[in-house]
XYZ file of C-alpha atoms in Angstrom:
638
model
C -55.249 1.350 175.844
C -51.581 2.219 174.734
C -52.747 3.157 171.626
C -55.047 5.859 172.796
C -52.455 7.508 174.171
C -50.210 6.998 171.262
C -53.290 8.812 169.428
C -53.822 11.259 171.577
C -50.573 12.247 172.199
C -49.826 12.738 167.910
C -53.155 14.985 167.813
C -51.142 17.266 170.500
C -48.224 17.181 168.339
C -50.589 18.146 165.347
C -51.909 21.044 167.214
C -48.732 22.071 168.360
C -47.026 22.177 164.646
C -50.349 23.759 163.320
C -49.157 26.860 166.185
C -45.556 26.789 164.907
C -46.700 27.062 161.116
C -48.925 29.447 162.085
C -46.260 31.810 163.839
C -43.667 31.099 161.310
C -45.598 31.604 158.454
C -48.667 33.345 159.416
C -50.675 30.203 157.941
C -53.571 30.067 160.042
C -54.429 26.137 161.342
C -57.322 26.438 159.014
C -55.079 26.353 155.836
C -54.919 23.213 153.989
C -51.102 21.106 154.583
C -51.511 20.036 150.988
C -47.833 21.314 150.708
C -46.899 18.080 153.268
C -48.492 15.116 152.019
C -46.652 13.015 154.818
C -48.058 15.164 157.754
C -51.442 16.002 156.194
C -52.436 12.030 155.248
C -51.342 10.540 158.576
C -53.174 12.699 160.478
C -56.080 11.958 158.025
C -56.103 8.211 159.303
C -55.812 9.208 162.836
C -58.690 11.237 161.973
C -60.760 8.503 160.407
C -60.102 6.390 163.563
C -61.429 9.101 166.337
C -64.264 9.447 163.587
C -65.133 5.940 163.755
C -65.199 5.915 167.604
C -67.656 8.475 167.337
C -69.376 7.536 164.406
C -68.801 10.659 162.514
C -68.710 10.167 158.732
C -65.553 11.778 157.033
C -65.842 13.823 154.041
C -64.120 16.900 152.575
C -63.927 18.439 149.926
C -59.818 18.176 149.599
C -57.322 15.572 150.380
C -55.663 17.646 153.542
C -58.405 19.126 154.601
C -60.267 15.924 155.818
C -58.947 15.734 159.023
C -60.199 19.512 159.801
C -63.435 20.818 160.445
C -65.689 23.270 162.868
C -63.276 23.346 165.636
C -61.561 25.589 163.544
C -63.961 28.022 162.238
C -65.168 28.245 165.881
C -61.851 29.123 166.826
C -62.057 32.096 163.922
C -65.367 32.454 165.339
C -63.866 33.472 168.399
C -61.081 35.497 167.598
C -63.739 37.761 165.566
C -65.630 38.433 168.570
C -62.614 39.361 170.570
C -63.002 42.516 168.688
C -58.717 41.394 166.936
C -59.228 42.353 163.345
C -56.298 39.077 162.054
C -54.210 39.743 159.330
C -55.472 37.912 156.234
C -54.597 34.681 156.347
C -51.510 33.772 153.569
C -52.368 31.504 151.241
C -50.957 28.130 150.921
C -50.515 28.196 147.312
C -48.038 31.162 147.896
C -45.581 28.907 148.675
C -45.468 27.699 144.741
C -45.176 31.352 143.414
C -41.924 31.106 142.813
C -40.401 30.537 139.488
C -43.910 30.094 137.722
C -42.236 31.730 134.210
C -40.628 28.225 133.911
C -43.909 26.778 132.921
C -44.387 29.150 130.563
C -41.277 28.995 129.028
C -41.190 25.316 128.412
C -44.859 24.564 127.755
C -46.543 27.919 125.765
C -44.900 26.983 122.190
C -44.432 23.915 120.031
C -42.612 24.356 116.597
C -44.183 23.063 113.361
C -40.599 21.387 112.561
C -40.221 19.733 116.185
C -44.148 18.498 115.433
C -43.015 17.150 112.240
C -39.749 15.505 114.264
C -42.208 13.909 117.105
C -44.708 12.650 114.608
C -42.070 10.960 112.589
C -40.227 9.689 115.505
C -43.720 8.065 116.592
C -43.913 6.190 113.462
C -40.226 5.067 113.470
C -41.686 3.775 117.218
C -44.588 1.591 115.567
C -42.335 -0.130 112.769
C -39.382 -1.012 115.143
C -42.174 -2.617 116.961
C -43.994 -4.390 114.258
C -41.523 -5.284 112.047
C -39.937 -7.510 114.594
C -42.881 -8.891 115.221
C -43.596 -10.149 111.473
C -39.907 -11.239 111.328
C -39.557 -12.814 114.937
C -43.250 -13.774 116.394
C -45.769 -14.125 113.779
C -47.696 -15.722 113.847
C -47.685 -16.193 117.453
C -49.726 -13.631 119.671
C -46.887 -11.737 120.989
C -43.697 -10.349 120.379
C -40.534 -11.433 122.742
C -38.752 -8.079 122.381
C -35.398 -8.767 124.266
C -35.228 -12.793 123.077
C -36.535 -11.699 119.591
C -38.828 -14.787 119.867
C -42.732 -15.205 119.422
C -45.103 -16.159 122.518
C -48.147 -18.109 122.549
C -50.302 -19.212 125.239
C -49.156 -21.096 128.382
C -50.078 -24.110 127.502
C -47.873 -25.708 130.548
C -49.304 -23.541 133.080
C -53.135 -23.108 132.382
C -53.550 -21.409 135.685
C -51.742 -18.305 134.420
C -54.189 -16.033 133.590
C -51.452 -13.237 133.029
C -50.631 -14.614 129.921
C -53.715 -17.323 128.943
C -56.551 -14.540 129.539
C -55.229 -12.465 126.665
C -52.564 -14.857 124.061
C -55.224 -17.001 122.017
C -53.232 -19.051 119.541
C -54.486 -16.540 117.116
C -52.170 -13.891 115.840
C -53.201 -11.310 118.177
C -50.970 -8.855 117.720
C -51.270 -8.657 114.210
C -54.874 -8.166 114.541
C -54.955 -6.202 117.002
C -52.602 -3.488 114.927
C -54.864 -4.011 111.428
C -56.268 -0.276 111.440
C -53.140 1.167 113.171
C -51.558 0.767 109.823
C -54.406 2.598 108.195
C -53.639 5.606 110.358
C -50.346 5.712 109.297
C -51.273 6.098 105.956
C -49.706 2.537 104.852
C -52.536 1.377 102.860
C -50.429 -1.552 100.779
C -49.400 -3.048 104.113
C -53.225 -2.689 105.675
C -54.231 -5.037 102.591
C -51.203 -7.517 103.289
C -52.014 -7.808 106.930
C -55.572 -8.331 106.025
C -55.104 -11.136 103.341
C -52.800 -12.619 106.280
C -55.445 -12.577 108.389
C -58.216 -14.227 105.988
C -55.738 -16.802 104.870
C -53.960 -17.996 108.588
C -56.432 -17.424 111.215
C -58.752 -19.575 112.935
C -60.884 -19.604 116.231
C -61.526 -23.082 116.368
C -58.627 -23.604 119.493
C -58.551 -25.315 122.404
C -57.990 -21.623 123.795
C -59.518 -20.356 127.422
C -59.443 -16.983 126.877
C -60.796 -13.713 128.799
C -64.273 -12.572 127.325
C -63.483 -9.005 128.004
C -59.711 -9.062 126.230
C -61.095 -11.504 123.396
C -63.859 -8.903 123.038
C -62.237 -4.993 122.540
C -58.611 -6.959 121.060
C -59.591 -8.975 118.525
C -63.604 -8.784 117.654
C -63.273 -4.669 117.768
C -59.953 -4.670 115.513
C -61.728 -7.184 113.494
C -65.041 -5.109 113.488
C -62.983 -2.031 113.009
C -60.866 -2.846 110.018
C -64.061 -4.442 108.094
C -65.756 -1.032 108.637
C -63.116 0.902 106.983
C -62.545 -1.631 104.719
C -65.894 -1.031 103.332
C -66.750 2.619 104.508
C -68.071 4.141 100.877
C -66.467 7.475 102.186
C -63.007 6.163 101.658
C -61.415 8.385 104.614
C -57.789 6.722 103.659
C -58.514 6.848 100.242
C -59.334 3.518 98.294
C -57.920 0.812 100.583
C -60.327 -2.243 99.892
C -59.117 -5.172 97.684
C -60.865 -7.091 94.778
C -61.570 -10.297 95.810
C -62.249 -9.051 99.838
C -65.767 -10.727 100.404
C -66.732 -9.958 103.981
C -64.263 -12.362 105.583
C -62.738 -10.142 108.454
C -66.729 -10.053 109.632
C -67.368 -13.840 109.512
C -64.673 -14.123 111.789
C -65.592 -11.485 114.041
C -69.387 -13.119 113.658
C -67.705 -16.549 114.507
C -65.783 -15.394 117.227
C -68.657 -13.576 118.894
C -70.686 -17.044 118.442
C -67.898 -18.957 120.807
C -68.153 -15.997 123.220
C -71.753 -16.797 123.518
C -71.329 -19.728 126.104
C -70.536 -17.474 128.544
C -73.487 -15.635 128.863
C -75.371 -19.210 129.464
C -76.135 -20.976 132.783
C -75.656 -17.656 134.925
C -78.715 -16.357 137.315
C -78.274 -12.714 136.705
C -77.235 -12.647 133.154
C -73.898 -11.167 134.110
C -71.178 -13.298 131.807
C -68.549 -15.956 133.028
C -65.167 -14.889 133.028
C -63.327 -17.074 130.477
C -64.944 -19.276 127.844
C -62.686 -22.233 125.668
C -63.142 -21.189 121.683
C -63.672 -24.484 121.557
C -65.835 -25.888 124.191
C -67.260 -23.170 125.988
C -67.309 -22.287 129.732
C -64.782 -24.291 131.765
C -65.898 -26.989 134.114
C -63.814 -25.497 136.693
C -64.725 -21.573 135.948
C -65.251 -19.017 138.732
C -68.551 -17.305 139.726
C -66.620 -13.742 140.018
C -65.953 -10.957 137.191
C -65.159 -7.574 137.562
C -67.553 -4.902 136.557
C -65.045 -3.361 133.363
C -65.041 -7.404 132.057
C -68.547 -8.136 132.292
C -69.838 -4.553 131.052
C -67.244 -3.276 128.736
C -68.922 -5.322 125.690
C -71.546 -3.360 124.316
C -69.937 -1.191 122.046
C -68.273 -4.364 120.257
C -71.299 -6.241 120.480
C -73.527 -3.713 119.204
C -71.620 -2.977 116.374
C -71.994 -6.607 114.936
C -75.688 -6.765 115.686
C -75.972 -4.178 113.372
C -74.206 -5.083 111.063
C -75.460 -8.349 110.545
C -78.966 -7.645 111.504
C -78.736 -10.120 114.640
C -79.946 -8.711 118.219
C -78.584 -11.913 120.199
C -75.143 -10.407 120.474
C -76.323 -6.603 121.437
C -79.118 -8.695 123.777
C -76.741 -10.272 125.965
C -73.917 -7.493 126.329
C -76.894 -5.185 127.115
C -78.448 -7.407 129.745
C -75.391 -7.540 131.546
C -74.985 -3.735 131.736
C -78.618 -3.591 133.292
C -77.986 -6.434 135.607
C -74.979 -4.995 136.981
C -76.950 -1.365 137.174
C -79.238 -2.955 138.970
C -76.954 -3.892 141.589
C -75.373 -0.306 142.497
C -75.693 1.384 146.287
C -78.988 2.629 146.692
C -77.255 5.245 149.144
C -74.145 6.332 146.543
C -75.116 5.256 143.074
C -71.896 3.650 143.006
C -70.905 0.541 141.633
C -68.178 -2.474 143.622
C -65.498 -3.544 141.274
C -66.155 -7.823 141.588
C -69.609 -9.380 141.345
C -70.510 -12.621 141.451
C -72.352 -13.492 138.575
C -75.039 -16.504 140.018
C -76.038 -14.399 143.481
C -75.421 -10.579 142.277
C -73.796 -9.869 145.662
C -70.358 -7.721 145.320
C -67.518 -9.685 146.392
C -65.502 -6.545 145.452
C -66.677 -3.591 147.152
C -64.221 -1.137 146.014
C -65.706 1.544 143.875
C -63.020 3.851 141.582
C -62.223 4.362 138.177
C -59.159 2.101 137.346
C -58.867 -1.915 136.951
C -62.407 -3.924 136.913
C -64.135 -0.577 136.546
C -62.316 2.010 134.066
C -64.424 0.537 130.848
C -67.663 0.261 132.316
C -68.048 4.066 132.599
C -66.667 4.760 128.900
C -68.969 2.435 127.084
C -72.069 3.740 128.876
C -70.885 7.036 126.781
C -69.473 5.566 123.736
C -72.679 3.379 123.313
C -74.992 6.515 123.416
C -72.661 8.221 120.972
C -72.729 5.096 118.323
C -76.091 3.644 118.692
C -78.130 6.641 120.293
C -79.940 4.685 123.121
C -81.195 7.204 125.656
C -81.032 4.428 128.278
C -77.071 4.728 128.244
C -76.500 7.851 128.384
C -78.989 8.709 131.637
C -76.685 5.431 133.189
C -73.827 7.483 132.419
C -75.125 11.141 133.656
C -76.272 9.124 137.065
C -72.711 7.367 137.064
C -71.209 10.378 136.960
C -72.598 12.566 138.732
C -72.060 9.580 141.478
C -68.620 9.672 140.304
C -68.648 13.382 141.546
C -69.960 13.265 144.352
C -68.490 10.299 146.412
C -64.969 9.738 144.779
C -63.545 13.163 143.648
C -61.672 15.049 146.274
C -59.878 18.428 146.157
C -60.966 22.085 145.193
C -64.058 22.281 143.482
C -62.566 24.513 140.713
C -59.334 23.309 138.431
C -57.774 26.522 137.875
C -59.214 28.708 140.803
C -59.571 28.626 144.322
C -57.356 27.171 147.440
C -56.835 23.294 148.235
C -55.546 20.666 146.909
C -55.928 19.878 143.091
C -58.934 17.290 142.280
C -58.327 13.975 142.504
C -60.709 10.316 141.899
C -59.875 8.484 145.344
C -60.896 4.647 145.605
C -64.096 4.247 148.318
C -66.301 1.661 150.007
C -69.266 1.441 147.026
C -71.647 1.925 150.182
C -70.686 4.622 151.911
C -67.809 6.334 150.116
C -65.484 6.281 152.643
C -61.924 6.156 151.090
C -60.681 2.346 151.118
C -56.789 2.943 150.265
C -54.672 5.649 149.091
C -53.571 4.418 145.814
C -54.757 5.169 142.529
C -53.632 2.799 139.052
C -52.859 3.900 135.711
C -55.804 2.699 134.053
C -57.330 5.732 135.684
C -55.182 7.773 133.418
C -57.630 6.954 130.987
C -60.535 9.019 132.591
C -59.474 12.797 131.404
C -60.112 11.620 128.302
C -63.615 10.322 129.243
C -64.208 13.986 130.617
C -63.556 15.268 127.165
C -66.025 13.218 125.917
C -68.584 14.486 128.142
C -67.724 17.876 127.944
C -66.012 18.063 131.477
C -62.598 19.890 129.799
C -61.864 21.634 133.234
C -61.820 18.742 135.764
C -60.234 16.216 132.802
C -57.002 19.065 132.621
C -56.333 19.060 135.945
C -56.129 14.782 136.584
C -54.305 14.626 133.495
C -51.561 16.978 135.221
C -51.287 14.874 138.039
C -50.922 11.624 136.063
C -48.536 13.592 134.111
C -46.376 14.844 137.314
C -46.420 11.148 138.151
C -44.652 10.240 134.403
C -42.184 12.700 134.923
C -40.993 11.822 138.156
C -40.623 7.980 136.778
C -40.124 8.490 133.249
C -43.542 5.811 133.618
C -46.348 4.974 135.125
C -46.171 2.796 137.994
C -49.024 0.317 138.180
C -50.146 1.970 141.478
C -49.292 4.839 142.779
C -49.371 5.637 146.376
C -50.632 9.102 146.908
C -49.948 9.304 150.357
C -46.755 7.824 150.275
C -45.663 9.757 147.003
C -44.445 6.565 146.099
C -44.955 3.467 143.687
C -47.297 0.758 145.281
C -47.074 -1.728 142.060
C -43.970 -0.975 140.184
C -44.369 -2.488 136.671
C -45.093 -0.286 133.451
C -46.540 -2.241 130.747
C -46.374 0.577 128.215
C -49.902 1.445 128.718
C -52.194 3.637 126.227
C -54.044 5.453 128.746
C -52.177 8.692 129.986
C -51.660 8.876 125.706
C -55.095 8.377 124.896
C -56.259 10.936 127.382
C -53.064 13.468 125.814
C -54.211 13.104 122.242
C -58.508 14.025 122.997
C -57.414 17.200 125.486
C -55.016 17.993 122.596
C -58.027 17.765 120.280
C -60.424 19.788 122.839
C -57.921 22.292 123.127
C -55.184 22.973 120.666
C -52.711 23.688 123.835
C -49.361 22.943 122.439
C -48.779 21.913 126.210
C -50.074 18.961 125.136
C -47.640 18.495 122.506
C -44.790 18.719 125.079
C -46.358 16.182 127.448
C -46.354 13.428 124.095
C -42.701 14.471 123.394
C -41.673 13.671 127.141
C -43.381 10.429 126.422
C -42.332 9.309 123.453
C -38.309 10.384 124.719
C -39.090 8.184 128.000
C -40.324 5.357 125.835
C -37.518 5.505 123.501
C -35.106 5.984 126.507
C -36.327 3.235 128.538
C -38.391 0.619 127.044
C -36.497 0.481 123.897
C -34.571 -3.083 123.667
C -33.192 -5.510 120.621
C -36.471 -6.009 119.086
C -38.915 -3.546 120.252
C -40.159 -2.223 123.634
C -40.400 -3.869 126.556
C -42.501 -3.498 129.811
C -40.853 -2.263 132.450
C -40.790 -4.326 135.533
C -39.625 -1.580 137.657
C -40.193 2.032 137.230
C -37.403 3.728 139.601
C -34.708 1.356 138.588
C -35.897 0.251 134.522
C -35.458 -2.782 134.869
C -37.521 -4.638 132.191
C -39.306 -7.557 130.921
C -39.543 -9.411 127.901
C -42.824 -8.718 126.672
C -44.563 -6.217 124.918
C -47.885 -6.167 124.811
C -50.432 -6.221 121.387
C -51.733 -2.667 122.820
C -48.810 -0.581 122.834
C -48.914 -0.615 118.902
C -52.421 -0.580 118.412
C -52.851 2.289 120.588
C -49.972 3.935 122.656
C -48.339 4.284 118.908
C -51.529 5.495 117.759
C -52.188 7.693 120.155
C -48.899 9.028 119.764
C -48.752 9.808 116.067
C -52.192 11.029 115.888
C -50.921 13.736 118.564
C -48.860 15.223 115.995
C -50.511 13.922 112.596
C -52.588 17.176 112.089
C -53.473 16.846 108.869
C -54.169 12.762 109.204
C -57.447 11.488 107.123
C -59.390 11.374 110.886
C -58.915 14.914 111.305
C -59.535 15.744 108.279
C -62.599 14.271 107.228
C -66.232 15.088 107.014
C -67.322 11.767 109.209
C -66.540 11.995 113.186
C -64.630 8.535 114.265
C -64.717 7.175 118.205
C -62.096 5.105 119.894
C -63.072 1.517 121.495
C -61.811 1.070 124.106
C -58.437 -0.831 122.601
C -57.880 2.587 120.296
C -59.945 0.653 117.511
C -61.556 3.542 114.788
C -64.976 3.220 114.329
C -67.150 5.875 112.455
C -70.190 7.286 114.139
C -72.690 6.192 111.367
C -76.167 6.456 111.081
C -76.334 2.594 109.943
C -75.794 2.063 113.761
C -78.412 4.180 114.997
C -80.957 1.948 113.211
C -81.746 -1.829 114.545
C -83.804 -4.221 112.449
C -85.685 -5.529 115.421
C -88.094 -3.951 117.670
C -86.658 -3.707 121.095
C -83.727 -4.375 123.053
C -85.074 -6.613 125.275
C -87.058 -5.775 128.993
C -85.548 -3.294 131.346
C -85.698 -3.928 135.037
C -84.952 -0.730 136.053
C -87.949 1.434 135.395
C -85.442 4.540 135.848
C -84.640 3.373 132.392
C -87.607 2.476 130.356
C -87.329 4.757 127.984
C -84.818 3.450 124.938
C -85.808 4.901 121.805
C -82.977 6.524 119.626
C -81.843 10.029 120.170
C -79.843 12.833 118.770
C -76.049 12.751 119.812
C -75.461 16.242 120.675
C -71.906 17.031 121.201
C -71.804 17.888 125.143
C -68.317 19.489 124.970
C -69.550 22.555 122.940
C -71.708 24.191 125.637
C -69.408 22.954 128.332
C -66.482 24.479 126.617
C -67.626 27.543 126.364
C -67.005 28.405 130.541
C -63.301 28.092 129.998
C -62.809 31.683 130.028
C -61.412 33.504 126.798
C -58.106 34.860 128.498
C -57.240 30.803 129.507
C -57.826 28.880 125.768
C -54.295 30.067 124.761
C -52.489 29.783 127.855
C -51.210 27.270 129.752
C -54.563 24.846 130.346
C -53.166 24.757 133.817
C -52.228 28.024 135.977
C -48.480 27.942 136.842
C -48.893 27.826 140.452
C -51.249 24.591 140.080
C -49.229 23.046 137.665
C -45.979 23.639 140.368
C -48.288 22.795 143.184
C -49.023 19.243 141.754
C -45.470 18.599 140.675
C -44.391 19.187 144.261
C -46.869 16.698 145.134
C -45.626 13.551 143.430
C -42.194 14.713 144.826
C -40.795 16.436 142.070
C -38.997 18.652 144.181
């Protein structure tokens, strides 16, 4: 029973520097601690343990304020009736008044020449990158950045999924960077790459790779780069070839046919893992995926259907996406993040928006957008709104109101109940999701926290402890995400803000991933040390990303046809050619929720949506000074 009293006697301490705050600075105990993330969150697990002795869920609309509830508008309650009339209560948020003109100053402007600077300093970024990779790597799958030296798979260590999941024996990088080079406007070395491509690269390895990283690396770039090769509204001018005769979709067709096996032999139709290009699923393969690997193929796999007028590939990735639906809480609509694939029961019961589920969500949206199914898009509105209900916490309103600023907490799929107090950096990804869906308000403020994390680091830390306001998983692997989610709130808004928060990143980049031979992850965000490895995405999209920020007047923001992102940065045009389907149906749904599949009208969602930022705030900062200094405060800026 010592801990009881260990309990009990904190809770006394609580209440007693509640009464000191309260006297000191006239902060009544019903004002949120989100100033004192230390004092706030431990209390919140003391909370959640009386709570489970009694039973009593916890929720709350804000981080801080979890761990208080009636007592204290009881004890308002009280002092009301005592015929006291209290002074008003100061706000919280008072105590990041101070200095809010800073904000201003730095973030209100962005020169056309500094624009000009960034944008060419983002393509100097790409080419240092690339260019050692065609003089020191290809064609292996990745370059070495600090040995200068290619790397393949691990063929001495199958086991090591790190680098076996993704490397292929096929030239991934280069593939993976094909329409990059179209965005930059280098249309001579698009056609070289491509006739490099055509003429080296084969699938037919003895090569167990990850279906999901096989899938959005190489078959999108592949599927991408055809598409534009062939797009009779030229966006980047003329940039097909002679004697180009289809090849860069035969091998996305072929590679999509070895990916096959792993939709075989499994009760629920959820994919294996990991197939062998050569001899399918592995002997020895698990029964467990995540939910983002088994999912997160649709968009890719829909695509080629189309094109080629076969529904076998669209069949299976859409199967899976219904059999895992099928599986979500019948009490939160929420989805666990590992499945296994012959018994449907979650192995994995974590529900958030970061690794083994960040994907999932954005190709429920980006399949509606390309191919129209209504089916998708209802998944994604009752995701979503799921999404809103059990994992956001904080003020219900961005830019007005007291608490703590929103944030997407990991929970128990069942119940909600907050599992950990770390978030990832895939998450980062998710503002630009809101955009998407027209959510501009909520997507600014979580792109301000992830962006008071980067400046603290100079990075993103793998995990980030929010409790702790400290790195949980230290590594950086010079990630697209935070970028990605930049470059669409740029696009949503014009706020040159935005342009400041890609010039801090591309500075940290070139500050402290730059090495010999490119840029290199960094093992460890506080002290930079790095790695040798840099990874195919961070030129086909963190680069991307990064000079499209800037590009103003590039071919994709310029032209008449409206372009989506896969979810490796790959450009694909929404097109009418993939609204149609040479076969009749898409297979039985399960769910009868879902029945209804015909095509539909993309509307854009954001225009509507947009319209309740109010006029006075689309030309200011996105984010009110005092929220802006609020969140920097609590990632330990200062």
């Amino acid at each position: 029973m010592q801990w009881r009293s260990l309990v009990v006697g904190l809770v006394v301490l609580r209440l007693s520097l509640s009464c000191l705050l309260w006297l000191a600075f006239g902060l009544g105990p019903g004002v949120s601690f989100g100033f004192n993330f230390h004092l706030s969150f431990n209390l919140h697990k003391l909370d959640l343990l009386f709570r489970e002795e009694k039973g009593v869920e916890s929720k709350g609309k804000t981080w801080s304020q979890q761990i208080q509830g009636k007592k204290y508008e009881e004890t308002e309650s009280t002092c009301a009736q005592a015929g006291q009339q209290p002074a008003p209560p100061r706000s919280y948020l008072g105590l990041f008044q101070g200095r809010q003109d800073e904000y201003v100053r730095r973030y209100s402007s962005f020169p056309e020449s500094l624009k000009t600077k960034m944008k060419d300093m983002a393509r100097d970024m790409f080419y240092f990158g690339y260019d050692n990779y065609m003089k020191y790597a290809f064609p292996k799958d990745e370059l070495n950045p600090i040995d200068c030296e290619g790397r393949g798979p691990d063929v001495l260590n199958p086991s090591n999924i790190n680098i076996n999941d993704v490397l292929g024996n096929y030239s991934l990088t280069l593939i993976d960077t094909l329409d990059t080079l179209l965005v930059l406007g280098n249309v001579s070395e698009f056609q070289k790459a491509v006739k490099l491509v055509i003429d080296t690269v084969s699938f037919d390895k003895d090569s167990t790779v990850q279906v999901f990283e096989a899938n959005i690396r190489i078959l999108g770039s592949l599927i991408s780069a055809h598409i534009l090769l062939t797009d009779p509204k030229h966006p980047f001018g003329e940039v097909s070839f002679e004697d180009y005769d289809n090849e860069l979709l035969h091998l996305a067709h072929d590679l999509a046919v070895r990916l096959l096996p792993a939709f075989e032999n499994t009760n629920t139709g959820i994919p294996y893992p990991r197939v062998n290009l050569k001899t399918g699923v592995p002997p020895d393969s698990i029964n467990e995926t995540c939910t983002a690997g088994a999912g997160s193929l649709l968009v890719e796999f829909g695509i080629l259907s189309r094109l080629i007028g076969d529904s076998t590939f669209e069949w299976v990735a859409r199967r899976a996406v219904r059999a895992l639906w099928k599986l979500r809480s019948n009490e939160t609509g929420l989805l666990g993040n590992v499945v296994n694939i012959q018994t449907g029961q979650w192995v994995g019961k974590q529900s958030g928006l970061g690794a083994g589920m960040d994907s999932f969500y954005e190709y429920l949206l980006k399949s509606y957008i390309l191919f129209g199914e209504k089916e998708d898009y209802r998944m994604f509105q009752s995701a979503y709104e799921s999404i809103q209900n059990h994992l956001r916490r904080g003020r219900e309103s961005c830019n007005e109101g007291e608490g703590d600023p929103p944030l997407y907490v990991n929970v128990n799929m069942f119940n909600g109940e907050i599992m950990n107090t770390w978030i990832d950096s895939l998450q980062a990804f998710f503002p630009g999701l809101q955009v998407l869906n027209g959510d501009v308000d909520n997507a600014i403020c979580l792109h301000a926290f992830y962006y008071a994390i980067w400046k603290r680091f100079g990075a993103l830390p793998e995990r980030y402890n929010w409790q702790l306001q400290a790195p949980d998983v230290l590594f950086y692997p010079l990630r697209p995400e935070l970028v990605e989610s930049t470059y669409l709130l740029y696009q949503a808004t014009k706020n040159p803000f935005y342009l400041h928060v890609g010039m801090d990143i591309l500075q940290s980049l070139e500050k402290n991933a730059k090495v010999r031979c490119g840029y290199a992850t960094l093992h460890h965000v506080v002290d930079k040390s790095k790695e040798d490895r840099m990874e195919s995405f961070f030129l086909s999209e963190t680069c991307k990303y990064l000079y499209l920020l800037f590009d103003e007047d590039n071919p994709l923001h310029r032209s008449d046809n409206k372009y989506i992102f896969t979810t490796e940065g790959h450009v694909v045009p929404i097109d009418k050619r993939f609204r149609e389907r040479k076969w009749s149906d898409l297979g039985p749904c399960e769910d009868g929720a879902l029945r209804e599949t015909g095509p539909a009208t993309w509307q854009h969602s954001n225009t509507s949506n947009c319209d309740r930022i109010p006029e006075e705030r689309r030309y200011a900062l996105p984010l009110k000074s005092v929220y802006m200094r609020q969140i920097d405060h609590m990632v330990g800026l200062f």
